mmCIF file of C-alpha atoms in Angstrom:
data_model
loop_
_atom_site.group_PDB
_atom_site.id
_atom_site.type_symbol
_atom_site.label_atom_id
_atom_site.label_comp_id
_atom_site.label_asym_id
_atom_site.label_seq_id
_atom_site.Cartn_x
_atom_site.Cartn_y
_atom_site.Cartn_z
ATOM 1 C CA UNK A 372 -38.343 -22.487 32.800
ATOM 2 C CA UNK A 373 -35.717 -20.077 31.442
ATOM 3 C CA UNK A 374 -33.252 -21.083 34.200
ATOM 4 C CA UNK A 375 -33.842 -24.746 33.420
ATOM 5 C CA UNK A 376 -33.270 -24.299 29.687
ATOM 6 C CA UNK A 377 -30.123 -22.263 30.280
ATOM 7 C CA UNK A 378 -28.685 -24.798 32.721
ATOM 8 C CA UNK A 379 -29.545 -27.687 30.448
ATOM 9 C CA UNK A 380 -27.947 -26.000 27.449
ATOM 10 C CA UNK A 381 -24.732 -25.274 29.370
ATOM 11 C CA UNK A 382 -24.669 -28.844 30.670
ATOM 12 C CA UNK A 383 -24.847 -30.273 27.173
ATOM 13 C CA UNK A 384 -22.027 -27.995 26.016
ATOM 14 C CA UNK A 385 -19.890 -29.009 28.994
ATOM 15 C CA UNK A 386 -20.469 -32.701 28.427
ATOM 16 C CA UNK A 387 -19.441 -32.315 24.797
ATOM 17 C CA UNK A 388 -16.295 -30.413 25.726
ATOM 18 C CA UNK A 389 -14.983 -33.189 27.966
ATOM 19 C CA UNK A 390 -15.616 -36.037 25.540
ATOM 20 C CA UNK A 391 -12.523 -37.649 24.018
ATOM 21 C CA UNK A 392 -13.942 -37.046 20.541
ATOM 22 C CA UNK A 393 -13.858 -33.281 21.055
ATOM 23 C CA UNK A 394 -10.576 -33.177 22.919
ATOM 24 C CA UNK A 395 -8.849 -35.010 20.081
ATOM 25 C CA UNK A 396 -9.839 -32.229 17.700
ATOM 26 C CA UNK A 397 -7.841 -29.759 19.776
ATOM 27 C CA UNK A 398 -4.589 -31.467 18.801
ATOM 28 C CA UNK A 399 -5.537 -32.660 15.333
ATOM 29 C CA UNK A 400 -2.652 -32.177 12.872
ATOM 30 C CA UNK A 401 -0.238 -31.015 15.598
ATOM 31 C CA UNK A 402 2.672 -32.926 17.130
ATOM 32 C CA UNK A 403 1.676 -34.609 20.344
ATOM 33 C CA UNK A 404 3.863 -33.392 23.197
ATOM 34 C CA UNK A 405 5.738 -36.060 25.130
ATOM 35 C CA UNK A 406 4.097 -35.199 28.402
ATOM 36 C CA UNK A 407 1.894 -37.076 30.740
ATOM 37 C CA UNK A 408 -1.735 -36.116 30.089
ATOM 38 C CA UNK A 409 -3.448 -34.310 32.904
ATOM 39 C CA UNK A 410 -7.120 -34.116 33.802
ATOM 40 C CA UNK A 411 -8.962 -30.823 33.672
ATOM 41 C CA UNK A 412 -10.515 -30.879 37.140
ATOM 42 C CA UNK A 413 -11.757 -27.306 36.712
ATOM 43 C CA UNK A 414 -13.682 -28.161 33.560
ATOM 44 C CA UNK A 415 -15.016 -31.432 34.933
ATOM 45 C CA UNK A 416 -16.001 -29.759 38.179
ATOM 46 C CA UNK A 417 -17.861 -27.036 36.296
ATOM 47 C CA UNK A 418 -19.802 -29.657 34.351
ATOM 48 C CA UNK A 419 -20.699 -31.549 37.508
ATOM 49 C CA UNK A 420 -21.862 -28.296 39.119
ATOM 50 C CA UNK A 421 -23.942 -27.460 36.047
ATOM 51 C CA UNK A 422 -25.582 -30.908 36.195
ATOM 52 C CA UNK A 423 -26.443 -30.372 39.857
ATOM 53 C CA UNK A 424 -27.926 -26.936 39.102
ATOM 54 C CA UNK A 425 -29.927 -28.339 36.181
ATOM 55 C CA UNK A 426 -31.376 -31.188 38.261
ATOM 56 C CA UNK A 427 -32.204 -28.783 41.090
ATOM 57 C CA UNK A 428 -33.902 -26.399 38.655
ATOM 58 C CA UNK A 429 -35.992 -29.261 37.291
ATOM 59 C CA UNK A 430 -37.185 -30.211 40.764
ATOM 60 C CA UNK A 431 -37.870 -26.714 42.096
ATOM 61 C CA UNK A 432 -39.905 -23.706 40.952
ATOM 62 C CA UNK A 433 -38.597 -20.461 42.512
ATOM 63 C CA UNK A 434 -41.887 -18.708 41.694
ATOM 64 C CA UNK A 435 -44.126 -21.323 43.289
ATOM 65 C CA UNK A 436 -46.244 -20.131 46.174
ATOM 66 C CA UNK A 437 -47.785 -22.913 48.191
ATOM 67 C CA UNK A 438 -51.054 -22.481 49.968
ATOM 68 C CA UNK A 439 -54.755 -23.075 49.714
ATOM 69 C CA UNK A 440 -57.745 -20.879 49.146
ATOM 70 C CA UNK A 441 -60.315 -20.822 51.927
ATOM 71 C CA UNK A 442 -62.994 -23.411 51.365
ATOM 72 C CA UNK A 443 -65.762 -21.771 53.341
ATOM 73 C CA UNK A 444 -67.846 -19.079 51.597
ATOM 74 C CA UNK A 445 -67.516 -15.569 52.977
ATOM 75 C CA UNK A 446 -71.258 -15.003 52.682
ATOM 76 C CA UNK A 447 -73.969 -17.637 52.597
ATOM 77 C CA UNK A 448 -76.072 -15.941 49.905
ATOM 78 C CA UNK A 449 -73.870 -13.966 47.494
ATOM 79 C CA UNK A 450 -75.451 -11.516 45.091
ATOM 80 C CA UNK A 451 -75.271 -12.689 41.491
ATOM 81 C CA UNK A 452 -77.454 -9.862 40.179
ATOM 82 C CA UNK A 453 -80.998 -10.178 38.931
ATOM 83 C CA UNK A 454 -83.402 -13.010 39.729
ATOM 84 C CA UNK A 455 -82.118 -15.794 37.502
ATOM 85 C CA UNK A 456 -82.915 -19.344 38.701
ATOM 86 C CA UNK A 457 -79.840 -21.406 39.552
ATOM 87 C CA UNK A 458 -80.311 -23.668 36.541
ATOM 88 C CA UNK A 459 -80.807 -20.886 34.011
ATOM 89 C CA UNK A 460 -78.574 -18.506 32.049
ATOM 90 C CA UNK A 461 -80.703 -15.514 31.029
ATOM 91 C CA UNK A 462 -78.093 -13.072 29.732
ATOM 92 C CA UNK A 463 -74.683 -13.138 28.088
ATOM 93 C CA UNK A 464 -72.974 -13.077 31.502
ATOM 94 C CA UNK A 465 -75.879 -15.089 33.050
ATOM 95 C CA UNK A 466 -77.158 -12.057 35.002
ATOM 96 C CA UNK A 467 -76.974 -8.278 34.480
ATOM 97 C CA UNK A 468 -73.823 -8.295 36.646
ATOM 98 C CA UNK A 469 -71.920 -10.209 33.968
ATOM 99 C CA UNK A 470 -70.208 -12.564 36.418
ATOM 100 C CA UNK A 471 -70.546 -15.633 34.145
ATOM 101 C CA UNK A 472 -70.831 -17.739 37.295
ATOM 102 C CA UNK A 473 -73.211 -20.654 37.821
ATOM 103 C CA UNK A 474 -74.081 -21.745 41.373
ATOM 104 C CA UNK A 475 -74.792 -25.307 40.183
ATOM 105 C CA UNK A 476 -72.560 -27.972 41.730
ATOM 106 C CA UNK A 477 -73.842 -31.233 40.222
ATOM 107 C CA UNK A 478 -70.806 -31.360 37.937
ATOM 108 C CA UNK A 479 -67.543 -31.122 39.881
ATOM 109 C CA UNK A 480 -63.883 -32.143 39.722
ATOM 110 C CA UNK A 481 -64.709 -35.651 40.956
ATOM 111 C CA UNK A 482 -67.177 -36.580 38.200
ATOM 112 C CA UNK A 483 -66.340 -34.324 35.244
ATOM 113 C CA UNK A 484 -64.250 -37.070 33.596
ATOM 114 C CA UNK A 485 -67.248 -39.405 33.464
ATOM 115 C CA UNK A 486 -69.539 -37.045 31.542
ATOM 116 C CA UNK A 487 -71.098 -38.486 28.400
ATOM 117 C CA UNK A 488 -72.518 -36.697 25.377
ATOM 118 C CA UNK A 489 -76.281 -36.326 25.665
ATOM 119 C CA UNK A 490 -77.103 -34.834 22.253
ATOM 120 C CA UNK A 491 -75.667 -32.870 19.331
ATOM 121 C CA UNK A 492 -77.347 -30.104 17.371
ATOM 122 C CA UNK A 493 -75.991 -28.832 14.050
ATOM 123 C CA UNK A 494 -77.059 -25.269 13.217
ATOM 124 C CA UNK A 495 -76.414 -25.762 9.502
ATOM 125 C CA UNK A 496 -74.802 -22.325 9.251
ATOM 126 C CA UNK A 497 -71.547 -22.972 7.398
ATOM 127 C CA UNK A 498 -68.817 -20.571 6.310
ATOM 128 C CA UNK A 499 -69.310 -19.641 2.673
ATOM 129 C CA UNK A 500 -66.667 -19.202 0.006
ATOM 130 C CA UNK A 501 -67.461 -15.488 -0.303
ATOM 131 C CA UNK A 502 -67.529 -14.816 3.454
ATOM 132 C CA UNK A 503 -65.079 -12.391 5.024
ATOM 133 C CA UNK A 504 -62.044 -14.028 6.724
ATOM 134 C CA UNK A 505 -63.311 -13.248 10.224
ATOM 135 C CA UNK A 506 -66.450 -15.369 9.976
ATOM 136 C CA UNK A 507 -66.517 -16.902 13.452
ATOM 137 C CA UNK A 508 -68.820 -18.768 15.825
ATOM 138 C CA UNK A 509 -68.641 -16.933 19.168
ATOM 139 C CA UNK A 510 -72.129 -17.304 20.634
ATOM 140 C CA UNK A 511 -72.965 -17.760 24.321
ATOM 141 C CA UNK A 512 -76.363 -19.540 24.318
ATOM 142 C CA UNK A 513 -79.055 -18.500 26.778
ATOM 143 C CA UNK A 514 -81.010 -21.043 28.814
ATOM 144 C CA UNK A 515 -84.481 -20.020 29.911
ATOM 145 C CA UNK A 516 -86.501 -22.823 31.446
ATOM 146 C CA UNK A 517 -86.215 -25.778 29.093
ATOM 147 C CA UNK A 518 -85.122 -23.784 26.039
ATOM 148 C CA UNK A 519 -81.760 -22.669 24.666
ATOM 149 C CA UNK A 520 -81.614 -19.512 22.551
ATOM 150 C CA UNK A 521 -78.643 -18.781 20.309
ATOM 151 C CA UNK A 522 -77.545 -17.084 17.108
ATOM 152 C CA UNK A 523 -75.137 -18.052 14.343
ATOM 153 C CA UNK A 524 -72.463 -16.143 12.375
ATOM 154 C CA UNK A 525 -74.993 -15.224 9.670
ATOM 155 C CA UNK A 526 -77.437 -13.918 12.301
ATOM 156 C CA UNK A 527 -79.842 -16.824 12.405
ATOM 157 C CA UNK A 528 -81.766 -17.043 15.684
ATOM 158 C CA UNK A 529 -82.482 -20.574 16.912
ATOM 159 C CA UNK A 530 -84.422 -22.078 19.818
ATOM 160 C CA UNK A 531 -83.512 -25.604 20.975
ATOM 161 C CA UNK A 532 -85.052 -27.961 23.511
ATOM 162 C CA UNK A 533 -82.450 -28.084 26.299
ATOM 163 C CA UNK A 534 -83.289 -31.688 27.206
ATOM 164 C CA UNK A 535 -83.338 -33.315 23.777
ATOM 165 C CA UNK A 536 -81.480 -30.954 21.441
ATOM 166 C CA UNK A 537 -84.482 -30.806 19.131
ATOM 167 C CA UNK A 538 -84.966 -27.577 17.232
ATOM 168 C CA UNK A 539 -88.047 -25.605 18.275
ATOM 169 C CA UNK A 540 -87.754 -22.831 15.707
ATOM 170 C CA UNK A 541 -85.255 -21.053 13.482
ATOM 171 C CA UNK A 542 -85.363 -17.500 12.142
ATOM 172 C CA UNK A 543 -83.220 -16.395 9.192
ATOM 173 C CA UNK A 544 -83.247 -12.607 8.692
ATOM 174 C CA UNK A 545 -81.728 -12.955 5.214
ATOM 175 C CA UNK A 546 -78.417 -11.156 5.719
ATOM 176 C CA UNK A 547 -76.901 -10.129 2.362
ATOM 177 C CA UNK A 548 -73.247 -10.909 1.743
ATOM 178 C CA UNK A 549 -70.937 -7.910 2.041
ATOM 179 C CA UNK A 550 -67.144 -8.026 1.468
ATOM 180 C CA UNK A 551 -66.735 -4.687 3.291
ATOM 181 C CA UNK A 552 -67.894 -6.230 6.564
ATOM 182 C CA UNK A 553 -64.926 -6.903 8.841
ATOM 183 C CA UNK A 554 -66.636 -9.430 11.116
ATOM 184 C CA UNK A 555 -69.337 -11.992 10.400
ATOM 185 C CA UNK A 556 -70.342 -13.194 13.846
ATOM 186 C CA UNK A 557 -73.027 -13.055 16.532
ATOM 187 C CA UNK A 558 -72.112 -13.340 20.221
ATOM 188 C CA UNK A 559 -75.637 -13.782 21.491
ATOM 189 C CA UNK A 560 -79.273 -12.774 21.656
ATOM 190 C CA UNK A 561 -81.209 -11.016 24.432
ATOM 191 C CA UNK A 562 -84.164 -12.557 26.243
ATOM 192 C CA UNK A 563 -86.911 -10.475 27.859
ATOM 193 C CA UNK A 564 -90.269 -11.293 29.381
ATOM 194 C CA UNK A 565 -92.707 -8.492 30.188
ATOM 195 C CA UNK A 566 -93.122 -8.577 33.996
ATOM 196 C CA UNK A 567 -96.414 -6.724 33.711
ATOM 197 C CA UNK A 568 -98.097 -9.607 31.853
ATOM 198 C CA UNK A 569 -98.956 -12.657 33.928
ATOM 199 C CA UNK A 570 -100.305 -14.839 31.107
ATOM 200 C CA UNK A 571 -98.356 -16.048 28.113
ATOM 201 C CA UNK A 572 -99.334 -14.586 24.776
ATOM 202 C CA UNK A 573 -97.820 -13.431 21.508
ATOM 203 C CA UNK A 574 -94.531 -11.596 22.186
ATOM 204 C CA UNK A 575 -94.956 -11.418 25.975
ATOM 205 C CA UNK A 576 -91.583 -13.157 25.996
ATOM 206 C CA UNK A 577 -89.146 -11.921 23.361
ATOM 207 C CA UNK A 578 -85.775 -12.682 21.864
ATOM 208 C CA UNK A 579 -83.928 -9.682 20.446
ATOM 209 C CA UNK A 580 -81.568 -10.448 17.582
ATOM 210 C CA UNK A 581 -78.770 -8.071 16.477
ATOM 211 C CA UNK A 582 -77.813 -8.618 12.853
ATOM 212 C CA UNK A 583 -74.668 -7.948 10.850
ATOM 213 C CA UNK A 584 -76.543 -5.597 8.525
ATOM 214 C CA UNK A 585 -77.295 -3.173 11.389
ATOM 215 C CA UNK A 586 -80.772 -4.310 12.363
ATOM 216 C CA UNK A 587 -82.260 -5.156 15.767
ATOM 217 C CA UNK A 588 -85.187 -7.582 15.426
ATOM 218 C CA UNK A 589 -87.751 -8.610 18.068
ATOM 219 C CA UNK A 590 -88.934 -12.234 17.912
ATOM 220 C CA UNK A 591 -91.580 -14.152 19.848
ATOM 221 C CA UNK A 592 -89.599 -16.395 22.213
ATOM 222 C CA UNK A 593 -92.124 -19.235 21.826
ATOM 223 C CA UNK A 594 -92.551 -19.263 18.057
ATOM 224 C CA UNK A 595 -89.731 -17.257 16.474
ATOM 225 C CA UNK A 596 -92.247 -15.011 14.717
ATOM 226 C CA UNK A 597 -91.415 -11.310 14.324
ATOM 227 C CA UNK A 598 -93.105 -9.021 16.881
ATOM 228 C CA UNK A 599 -94.670 -6.262 14.727
ATOM 229 C CA UNK A 600 -95.311 -3.912 17.671
ATOM 230 C CA UNK A 601 -91.587 -3.329 18.129
ATOM 231 C CA UNK A 602 -89.910 -0.603 16.077
ATOM 232 C CA UNK A 603 -90.684 -0.572 12.362
ATOM 233 C CA UNK A 604 -92.803 -3.727 11.992
ATOM 234 C CA UNK A 605 -90.510 -5.642 14.354
ATOM 235 C CA UNK A 606 -87.197 -4.006 13.454
ATOM 236 C CA UNK A 607 -85.084 -1.087 14.681
ATOM 237 C CA UNK A 608 -82.688 0.195 12.017
ATOM 238 C CA UNK A 609 -79.369 1.009 13.703
ATOM 239 C CA UNK A 610 -77.995 2.974 10.735
ATOM 240 C CA UNK A 611 -80.481 5.759 11.571
ATOM 241 C CA UNK A 612 -78.645 8.940 12.560
ATOM 242 C CA UNK A 613 -75.257 7.748 11.345
ATOM 243 C CA UNK A 614 -73.040 10.318 9.590
ATOM 244 C CA UNK A 615 -72.231 7.884 6.777
ATOM 245 C CA UNK A 616 -74.032 4.859 5.516
ATOM 246 C CA UNK A 617 -71.705 2.569 3.590
ATOM 247 C CA UNK A 618 -73.138 -0.914 4.049
ATOM 248 C CA UNK A 619 -70.905 -3.189 6.096
ATOM 249 C CA UNK A 620 -69.107 -0.491 8.083
ATOM 250 C CA UNK A 621 -71.401 -0.614 11.123
ATOM 251 C CA UNK A 622 -73.296 -3.454 12.825
ATOM 252 C CA UNK A 623 -73.775 -5.008 16.251
ATOM 253 C CA UNK A 624 -72.022 -8.299 16.946
ATOM 254 C CA UNK A 625 -72.990 -8.419 20.641
ATOM 255 C CA UNK A 626 -76.380 -8.734 22.358
ATOM 256 C CA UNK A 627 -78.015 -5.602 23.789
ATOM 257 C CA UNK A 628 -78.651 -5.206 27.516
ATOM 258 C CA UNK A 629 -82.230 -5.447 28.794
ATOM 259 C CA UNK A 630 -82.538 -3.269 31.906
ATOM 260 C CA UNK A 631 -84.926 -0.723 33.416
ATOM 261 C CA UNK A 632 -87.483 -1.250 30.664
ATOM 262 C CA UNK A 633 -84.907 -0.397 28.020
ATOM 263 C CA UNK A 634 -82.889 -2.194 25.391
ATOM 264 C CA UNK A 635 -79.417 -0.650 25.298
ATOM 265 C CA UNK A 636 -77.074 -1.372 22.410
ATOM 266 C CA UNK A 637 -73.763 -0.250 20.946
ATOM 267 C CA UNK A 638 -72.125 -1.379 17.731
ATOM 268 C CA UNK A 639 -68.939 -2.442 15.994
ATOM 269 C CA UNK A 640 -67.143 -0.369 13.380
ATOM 270 C CA UNK A 641 -64.451 -1.627 11.027
ATOM 271 C CA UNK A 642 -60.966 -1.062 12.443
ATOM 272 C CA UNK A 643 -58.562 0.979 10.297
ATOM 273 C CA UNK A 644 -60.822 0.911 7.233
ATOM 274 C CA UNK A 645 -61.529 4.615 6.875
ATOM 275 C CA UNK A 646 -61.191 8.069 8.397
ATOM 276 C CA UNK A 647 -64.912 8.470 7.733
ATOM 277 C CA UNK A 648 -66.348 5.816 9.977
ATOM 278 C CA UNK A 649 -69.697 5.535 11.705
ATOM 279 C CA UNK A 650 -70.344 6.760 15.231
ATOM 280 C CA UNK A 651 -69.829 4.658 18.347
ATOM 281 C CA UNK A 652 -73.082 5.962 19.859
ATOM 282 C CA UNK A 653 -74.802 3.985 22.643
ATOM 283 C CA UNK A 654 -78.604 3.992 22.324
ATOM 284 C CA UNK A 655 -81.448 3.020 24.655
ATOM 285 C CA UNK A 656 -84.779 1.953 23.158
ATOM 286 C CA UNK A 657 -88.089 1.272 24.860
ATOM 287 C CA UNK A 658 -88.029 -2.497 25.223
ATOM 288 C CA UNK A 659 -91.701 -2.837 24.291
ATOM 289 C CA UNK A 660 -92.107 -0.315 21.497
ATOM 290 C CA UNK A 661 -88.588 0.218 20.131
ATOM 291 C CA UNK A 662 -88.843 3.991 20.577
ATOM 292 C CA UNK A 663 -85.505 5.752 21.102
ATOM 293 C CA UNK A 664 -85.312 7.048 24.697
ATOM 294 C CA UNK A 665 -81.749 8.374 24.888
ATOM 295 C CA UNK A 666 -78.484 8.319 22.990
ATOM 296 C CA UNK A 667 -74.985 8.788 24.390
ATOM 297 C CA UNK A 668 -72.375 9.756 21.825
ATOM 298 C CA UNK A 669 -68.875 10.123 23.286
ATOM 299 C CA UNK A 670 -68.173 12.772 20.661
ATOM 300 C CA UNK A 671 -71.066 14.836 22.027
ATOM 301 C CA UNK A 672 -71.465 13.436 25.560
ATOM 302 C CA UNK A 673 -73.763 16.081 27.046
ATOM 303 C CA UNK A 674 -76.625 15.724 24.548
ATOM 304 C CA UNK A 675 -78.333 12.484 25.515
ATOM 305 C CA UNK A 676 -81.852 13.394 24.430
ATOM 306 C CA UNK A 677 -82.751 11.724 21.111
ATOM 307 C CA UNK A 678 -81.154 13.742 18.341
ATOM 308 C CA UNK A 679 -83.623 15.598 16.105
ATOM 309 C CA UNK A 680 -84.257 14.574 12.540
ATOM 310 C CA UNK A 681 -81.487 15.809 10.261
ATOM 311 C CA UNK A 682 -78.793 15.721 12.939
ATOM 312 C CA UNK A 683 -76.215 12.934 12.958
ATOM 313 C CA UNK A 684 -74.007 11.371 15.576
ATOM 314 C CA UNK A 685 -70.275 12.101 15.741
ATOM 315 C CA UNK A 686 -68.215 10.252 13.151
ATOM 316 C CA UNK A 687 -65.327 8.063 14.336
ATOM 317 C CA UNK A 688 -66.253 8.347 18.017
ATOM 318 C CA UNK A 689 -65.113 5.425 20.250
ATOM 319 C CA UNK A 690 -67.518 2.515 20.000
ATOM 320 C CA UNK A 691 -68.627 -0.423 22.144
ATOM 321 C CA UNK A 692 -68.481 -3.708 20.246
ATOM 322 C CA UNK A 693 -68.496 -5.824 23.416
ATOM 323 C CA UNK A 694 -71.174 -6.501 26.056
ATOM 324 C CA UNK A 695 -72.257 -4.088 28.790
ATOM 325 C CA UNK A 696 -73.321 -4.824 32.380
ATOM 326 C CA UNK A 697 -76.078 -3.173 34.387
ATOM 327 C CA UNK A 698 -77.142 -2.557 37.987
ATOM 328 C CA UNK A 699 -80.777 -1.529 38.199
ATOM 329 C CA UNK A 700 -80.485 -0.756 41.929
ATOM 330 C CA UNK A 701 -77.727 1.782 41.320
ATOM 331 C CA UNK A 702 -79.414 2.802 38.070
ATOM 332 C CA UNK A 703 -76.310 2.478 35.914
ATOM 333 C CA UNK A 704 -75.057 0.620 32.863
ATOM 334 C CA UNK A 705 -71.326 -0.059 32.485
ATOM 335 C CA UNK A 706 -70.125 0.226 28.902
ATOM 336 C CA UNK A 707 -66.716 -1.052 27.659
ATOM 337 C CA UNK A 708 -65.447 1.241 24.916
ATOM 338 C CA UNK A 709 -62.975 0.683 22.126
ATOM 339 C CA UNK A 710 -60.678 3.085 20.332
ATOM 340 C CA UNK A 711 -61.336 5.733 17.726
ATOM 341 C CA UNK A 712 -60.703 4.593 14.171
ATOM 342 C CA UNK A 713 -58.234 4.560 12.517
ATOM 343 C CA UNK A 714 -57.005 2.856 15.676
ATOM 344 C CA UNK A 715 -53.252 3.327 15.226
ATOM 345 C CA UNK A 716 -53.518 6.958 14.110
ATOM 346 C CA UNK A 717 -52.993 9.381 16.995
ATOM 347 C CA UNK A 718 -53.603 12.628 15.155
ATOM 348 C CA UNK A 719 -56.881 14.554 15.039
ATOM 349 C CA UNK A 720 -58.091 13.385 18.450
ATOM 350 C CA UNK A 721 -60.109 15.894 20.422
ATOM 351 C CA UNK A 722 -60.607 16.078 24.194
ATOM 352 C CA UNK A 723 -63.617 13.741 24.153
ATOM 353 C CA UNK A 724 -61.720 11.064 22.258
ATOM 354 C CA UNK A 725 -58.800 11.284 24.671
ATOM 355 C CA UNK A 726 -61.219 11.002 27.600
ATOM 356 C CA UNK A 727 -63.370 8.066 26.490
ATOM 357 C CA UNK A 728 -61.187 5.922 24.206
ATOM 358 C CA UNK A 729 -60.437 2.451 25.621
ATOM 359 C CA UNK A 730 -62.356 3.000 28.831
ATOM 360 C CA UNK A 731 -65.245 1.786 30.951
ATOM 361 C CA UNK A 732 -68.022 4.373 31.132
ATOM 362 C CA UNK A 733 -70.868 4.286 33.644
ATOM 363 C CA UNK A 734 -74.059 5.798 32.243
ATOM 364 C CA UNK A 735 -77.362 6.559 33.918
ATOM 365 C CA UNK A 736 -79.968 3.984 32.915
ATOM 366 C CA UNK A 737 -82.607 6.694 33.039
ATOM 367 C CA UNK A 738 -80.952 9.490 31.064
ATOM 368 C CA UNK A 739 -77.736 8.172 29.503
ATOM 369 C CA UNK A 740 -75.691 10.861 31.248
ATOM 370 C CA UNK A 741 -72.106 9.986 32.255
ATOM 371 C CA UNK A 742 -71.696 9.061 35.923
ATOM 372 C CA UNK A 743 -67.977 8.244 35.783
ATOM 373 C CA UNK A 744 -65.284 7.058 33.391
ATOM 374 C CA UNK A 745 -62.217 4.878 33.958
ATOM 375 C CA UNK A 746 -59.706 4.853 31.098
ATOM 376 C CA UNK A 747 -57.472 1.789 30.775
ATOM 377 C CA UNK A 748 -55.052 3.048 28.088
ATOM 378 C CA UNK A 749 -54.297 6.736 27.584
ATOM 379 C CA UNK A 750 -53.904 7.898 23.981
ATOM 380 C CA UNK A 751 -54.304 4.343 22.765
ATOM 381 C CA UNK A 752 -52.253 3.722 19.606
ATOM 382 C CA UNK A 753 -52.372 -0.078 19.835
ATOM 383 C CA UNK A 754 -56.108 -0.819 19.482
ATOM 384 C CA UNK A 755 -56.215 -2.225 23.010
ATOM 385 C CA UNK A 756 -59.951 -1.496 23.552
ATOM 386 C CA UNK A 757 -61.844 -2.874 26.553
ATOM 387 C CA UNK A 758 -62.894 -6.219 25.089
ATOM 388 C CA UNK A 759 -64.604 -7.920 28.044
ATOM 389 C CA UNK A 760 -67.962 -7.386 29.693
ATOM 390 C CA UNK A 761 -67.421 -5.641 33.061
ATOM 391 C CA UNK A 762 -68.137 -7.997 35.976
ATOM 392 C CA UNK A 763 -70.040 -6.461 38.888
ATOM 393 C CA UNK A 764 -69.827 -7.857 42.407
ATOM 394 C CA UNK A 765 -70.268 -6.842 46.008
ATOM 395 C CA UNK A 766 -66.971 -6.921 47.925
ATOM 396 C CA UNK A 767 -67.201 -8.190 51.517
ATOM 397 C CA UNK A 768 -64.227 -7.196 53.651
ATOM 398 C CA UNK A 769 -63.233 -9.635 56.399
#
């Protein structure tokens, strides 16, 4: 594209230079010599050459690589992770592997242009005049059977009939407005059904809702009612154990991971707001009771047992505002971490910060202990973070 623009620009200049209108200006106001005019073959030849180069550049891409990907699958039954039916989407990345891949093939490149709208559902959650600027709709809905589960920027949880678009239930946790909150969004909820219960009953299937006022709420997936057996009457308070507690400086915008009988969650902190920010601790709760099982704080990475009452997590430690992936067979959860706040300030960073900032950390699902760490940006001064959910896959060499 750059070569084409350059050639085209030079061609236009050359064409202008050989026009009689321009050539007359070269002798304007000067006596005309009594000589036979001559043609500038060098100039005209250069213009012709430039035109040829421009046309050639338009018709050819020097960076183009022709070829075709193999059409036959390498393996007949690839591993997508988990046991999600082909027509369902049970987690943020569809399965614990976070591949965001659907094996369905009913819609393809031949018929996608003929799709017609089946239904429309309006959540009713509108941006308010006193909302923070970054009030955004970023949800990935879940599909479980014939129901869609989603959340809205103001942390409403909604269940919709996947066939008709009719609302089944809506839960509003009553999030108070807060101008100190940097983000007002919800990327998704977490679905979980107790495998040890064969019959359906109250809260045997649950939807876990993270809220922008630092709560984690368990809801009955069938009715939207709060499950009182989880946490404190249905709620886990994520500000517990934080070194500071200014409202709006810590909350979870992403859904927790349900794996190995645990609900594992990180949280977002406000970028560049303060040198006294909340901790980026990762916590695992019993998925049925809400009891804290382990906590991994990158500022104190060896102590993963639940901290005792009166102790707090490390302030300003790198946090995980995105979505994690899990492999229950390997027994690990893969956590994308952000940077320490203030993000562009490189001073006052200890060894733990320099090790875990802007990295992917593999933690034991059982204990929360670090298994390995892969840092993507060393001494990050640009707030690069690791923003995407890690995608797990099995590589077959051929």
